[in-house]
């Protein structure tokens, strides 16, 4: 349910770098993250980090209906309540930390729904690109849960305290243009152009001096 791929970057026919992709692959549930999927993210990150020519990493969801609809709430009773809470939270945080620890630029490419835990995953990437059809929300207030402090800090660093409070207090959904206006994403592209734009951007970064 977490897939990794490596694609070479060629310059004048010569391989100069590699771009890695991590795909959240649970389309039947709009790419919602299960506990097992959170645990698989650090393994995926280590697989890519072992590639000597790695220059950029893309994080995306399978298909175009969702980047990630958040944590899979169908697991909450068994995995996020009572004795299971600590281990679930640990797996979630380790997934975020693994993304943040990747030494090369990381880019979240966001189609469709991006909510809750999906927003948290995107926040731990360096850049966020969104399709004009993307929708964003932080819905724990609808579920009687708290948004994790680390994700809240990263959200506030991007969009400021007032908008962070509004999204947390209201659990409202915002569209891609509003996400761009408040600084949650850096660019909004027509959905049909997003993937090709992300490819051009990561290839541009891959061609630059790696130590820089």
Short mmCIF file of C-alpha atoms in Angstrom, two decimals:
data_model
loop_
_atom_site.label_atom_id
_atom_site.label_comp_id
_atom_site.label_asym_id
_atom_site.label_seq_id
_atom_site.Cartn_x
_atom_site.Cartn_y
_atom_site.Cartn_z
CA UNK A 1 0.00 0.00 0.00
CA UNK A 2 3.08 2.24 0.00
CA UNK A 3 4.95 1.93 -3.29
CA UNK A 4 8.35 3.30 -4.27
CA UNK A 5 9.82 3.86 -7.71
CA UNK A 6 13.07 5.34 -9.02
CA UNK A 7 13.35 7.17 -12.33
CA UNK A 8 16.66 8.24 -13.90
CA UNK A 9 17.22 11.83 -14.98
CA UNK A 10 19.08 12.09 -18.28
CA UNK A 11 21.04 15.12 -19.48
CA UNK A 12 22.28 14.98 -23.07
CA UNK A 13 21.54 11.27 -22.98
CA UNK A 14 23.64 10.68 -19.87
CA UNK A 15 22.20 9.70 -16.50
CA UNK A 16 22.96 12.48 -14.02
CA UNK A 17 20.53 11.82 -11.17
CA UNK A 18 17.54 9.84 -9.93
CA UNK A 19 14.11 10.99 -8.78
CA UNK A 20 12.25 8.80 -6.32
CA UNK A 21 8.48 8.55 -5.90
CA UNK A 22 6.53 7.34 -2.88
CA UNK A 23 2.93 6.51 -3.74
CA UNK A 24 0.15 6.19 -1.16
CA UNK A 25 -1.75 3.36 -2.79
CA UNK A 26 -5.14 2.76 -1.18
CA UNK A 27 -7.51 4.22 -3.80
CA UNK A 28 -10.61 2.34 -2.62
CA UNK A 29 -10.45 4.43 0.58
CA UNK A 30 -9.22 7.62 -1.11
CA UNK A 31 -5.68 6.70 -0.10
CA UNK A 32 -6.45 6.80 3.61
CA UNK A 33 -3.51 5.74 5.76
CA UNK A 34 -3.77 2.56 7.80
CA UNK A 35 -1.47 1.84 10.73
CA UNK A 36 0.46 -0.60 8.54
CA UNK A 37 0.87 2.09 5.87
CA UNK A 38 2.30 4.55 8.38
CA UNK A 39 4.77 1.86 9.44
CA UNK A 40 5.74 1.29 5.80
CA UNK A 41 6.65 4.93 5.11
CA UNK A 42 10.02 4.87 6.94
CA UNK A 43 10.96 1.70 5.03
CA UNK A 44 10.07 3.41 1.74
CA UNK A 45 12.10 6.47 2.69
CA UNK A 46 15.15 4.37 3.58
CA UNK A 47 14.86 2.52 0.27
CA UNK A 48 15.06 5.80 -1.61
CA UNK A 49 17.78 7.28 0.60
CA UNK A 50 19.97 4.28 -0.23
CA UNK A 51 19.99 5.35 -3.90
CA UNK A 52 23.36 7.11 -4.38
CA UNK A 53 22.16 9.40 -7.17
CA UNK A 54 18.93 10.47 -5.46
CA UNK A 55 18.21 14.17 -6.06
CA UNK A 56 14.49 14.61 -5.32
CA UNK A 57 11.51 12.69 -3.96
CA UNK A 58 7.85 13.03 -4.94
CA UNK A 59 5.07 12.03 -2.54
CA UNK A 60 1.74 11.39 -4.25
CA UNK A 61 -1.48 9.43 -3.97
CA UNK A 62 -2.55 6.72 -6.39
CA UNK A 63 -4.99 8.02 -8.99
CA UNK A 64 -6.40 11.53 -9.12
CA UNK A 65 -9.31 11.32 -6.66
CA UNK A 66 -7.19 11.81 -3.55
CA UNK A 67 -3.70 12.56 -2.33
CA UNK A 68 -4.60 11.15 1.07
CA UNK A 69 -7.94 11.39 2.86
CA UNK A 70 -6.19 11.15 6.23
CA UNK A 71 -5.89 8.30 8.67
CA UNK A 72 -8.27 5.41 8.10
CA UNK A 73 -10.94 6.01 10.74
CA UNK A 74 -12.23 2.44 10.40
CA UNK A 75 -9.12 1.39 12.37
CA UNK A 76 -9.52 3.90 15.18
CA UNK A 77 -11.50 1.65 17.53
CA UNK A 78 -8.88 -1.10 17.37
CA UNK A 79 -5.71 0.93 16.87
CA UNK A 80 -6.19 4.46 18.17
CA UNK A 81 -8.08 3.99 21.40
CA UNK A 82 -7.03 2.49 24.72
CA UNK A 83 -3.78 0.55 24.76
CA UNK A 84 -3.20 0.94 21.03
CA UNK A 85 -3.00 4.74 21.06
CA UNK A 86 0.73 5.05 21.83
CA UNK A 87 1.87 2.61 19.16
CA UNK A 88 -0.41 4.17 16.53
CA UNK A 89 0.82 7.66 17.33
CA UNK A 90 4.40 6.44 17.25
CA UNK A 91 3.97 4.94 13.77
CA UNK A 92 2.35 8.16 12.54
CA UNK A 93 5.16 10.34 13.89
CA UNK A 94 7.86 8.03 12.58
CA UNK A 95 6.35 8.31 9.10
CA UNK A 96 6.48 12.11 9.28
CA UNK A 97 10.01 12.11 10.68
CA UNK A 98 11.20 9.79 7.92
CA UNK A 99 9.87 12.13 5.24
CA UNK A 100 11.41 15.17 6.92
CA UNK A 101 14.78 13.38 7.24
CA UNK A 102 15.18 12.82 3.50
CA UNK A 103 18.22 14.90 2.57
CA UNK A 104 17.06 15.87 -0.92
CA UNK A 105 14.08 18.11 -1.82
CA UNK A 106 10.70 16.46 -1.27
CA UNK A 107 7.60 17.52 -3.19
CA UNK A 108 4.00 16.60 -2.34
CA UNK A 109 1.91 16.39 -5.54
CA UNK A 110 -1.70 16.77 -4.47
CA UNK A 111 -4.70 15.66 -6.50
CA UNK A 112 -8.17 15.56 -4.99
CA UNK A 113 -8.76 15.14 -1.27
CA UNK A 114 -6.01 16.02 1.22
CA UNK A 115 -7.30 15.87 4.79
CA UNK A 116 -6.08 15.38 8.32
CA UNK A 117 -3.21 12.93 8.25
CA UNK A 118 -2.80 13.63 4.54
CA UNK A 119 -2.20 17.30 5.30
CA UNK A 120 0.33 16.23 7.95
CA UNK A 121 2.24 14.12 5.42
CA UNK A 122 2.30 17.02 2.96
CA UNK A 123 3.48 19.40 5.70
CA UNK A 124 6.59 17.25 6.20
CA UNK A 125 7.60 17.71 2.56
CA UNK A 126 9.61 20.71 1.40
CA UNK A 127 7.16 21.84 -1.30
CA UNK A 128 3.47 21.27 -2.02
CA UNK A 129 1.93 21.45 -5.51
CA UNK A 130 -1.83 21.14 -5.91
CA UNK A 131 -4.30 20.47 -8.69
CA UNK A 132 -7.03 23.08 -9.04
CA UNK A 133 -9.48 20.35 -8.03
CA UNK A 134 -7.74 19.63 -4.71
CA UNK A 135 -9.60 20.02 -1.42
CA UNK A 136 -8.00 20.47 1.98
CA UNK A 137 -9.27 20.03 5.51
CA UNK A 138 -8.13 19.29 9.07
CA UNK A 139 -11.17 17.49 10.52
CA UNK A 140 -10.25 16.13 14.00
CA UNK A 141 -12.83 18.47 15.58
CA UNK A 142 -15.49 16.45 13.75
CA UNK A 143 -14.19 13.27 15.37
CA UNK A 144 -13.49 14.39 18.92
CA UNK A 145 -9.74 14.09 18.41
CA UNK A 146 -6.76 16.43 18.68
CA UNK A 147 -4.54 17.26 15.74
CA UNK A 148 -0.99 16.19 16.72
CA UNK A 149 1.20 19.02 18.10
CA UNK A 150 4.01 18.44 15.58
CA UNK A 151 1.62 18.69 12.64
CA UNK A 152 -0.01 21.76 14.21
CA UNK A 153 3.37 23.47 14.57
CA UNK A 154 4.24 22.82 10.94
CA UNK A 155 0.81 24.01 9.82
CA UNK A 156 1.20 27.22 11.82
CA UNK A 157 4.68 27.80 10.39
CA UNK A 158 3.19 27.75 6.88
CA UNK A 159 -0.14 29.56 7.25
CA UNK A 160 0.16 31.45 10.55
CA UNK A 161 -1.72 31.08 13.84
CA UNK A 162 -5.03 32.62 12.77
CA UNK A 163 -5.65 30.35 9.79
CA UNK A 164 -4.36 27.34 11.73
CA UNK A 165 -6.92 28.06 14.44
CA UNK A 166 -9.70 28.53 11.92
CA UNK A 167 -9.02 25.23 10.15
CA UNK A 168 -8.74 23.36 13.46
CA UNK A 169 -11.74 25.03 15.13
CA UNK A 170 -14.12 24.72 12.18
CA UNK A 171 -12.86 21.54 10.44
CA UNK A 172 -13.99 23.27 7.23
CA UNK A 173 -12.85 22.24 3.76
CA UNK A 174 -11.03 24.76 1.58
CA UNK A 175 -10.30 24.60 -2.13
CA UNK A 176 -6.91 24.77 -3.84
CA UNK A 177 -7.07 28.51 -4.55
CA UNK A 178 -7.76 29.27 -0.89
CA UNK A 179 -4.95 26.90 0.13
CA UNK A 180 -2.61 28.87 -2.15
CA UNK A 181 -3.78 32.23 -0.80
CA UNK A 182 -3.05 31.26 2.80
CA UNK A 183 0.29 29.61 1.94
CA UNK A 184 -0.61 25.96 2.45
CA UNK A 185 0.56 25.14 -1.09
CA UNK A 186 3.12 26.91 -3.26
CA UNK A 187 1.47 26.39 -6.65
CA UNK A 188 -1.91 25.44 -8.11
CA UNK A 189 -2.06 23.89 -11.60
CA UNK A 190 -4.88 22.59 -13.78
CA UNK A 191 -5.32 18.95 -12.78
CA UNK A 192 -4.30 17.71 -16.24
CA UNK A 193 -1.01 19.64 -16.04
CA UNK A 194 0.02 18.95 -12.45
CA UNK A 195 2.00 15.76 -12.97
CA UNK A 196 3.97 17.04 -15.94
CA UNK A 197 4.73 20.27 -14.06
CA UNK A 198 5.93 18.29 -11.04
CA UNK A 199 8.18 16.24 -13.33
CA UNK A 200 9.71 19.38 -14.84
CA UNK A 201 10.27 20.92 -11.41
CA UNK A 202 11.91 17.86 -9.89
CA UNK A 203 14.09 17.38 -12.96
CA UNK A 204 15.18 21.01 -12.72
CA UNK A 205 16.16 20.51 -9.09
CA UNK A 206 17.86 17.20 -9.89
CA UNK A 207 20.17 18.90 -12.40
CA UNK A 208 21.48 21.37 -9.83
CA UNK A 209 24.56 20.94 -7.65
CA UNK A 210 23.63 18.26 -5.08
CA UNK A 211 25.66 19.70 -2.20
CA UNK A 212 23.89 23.04 -2.62
#
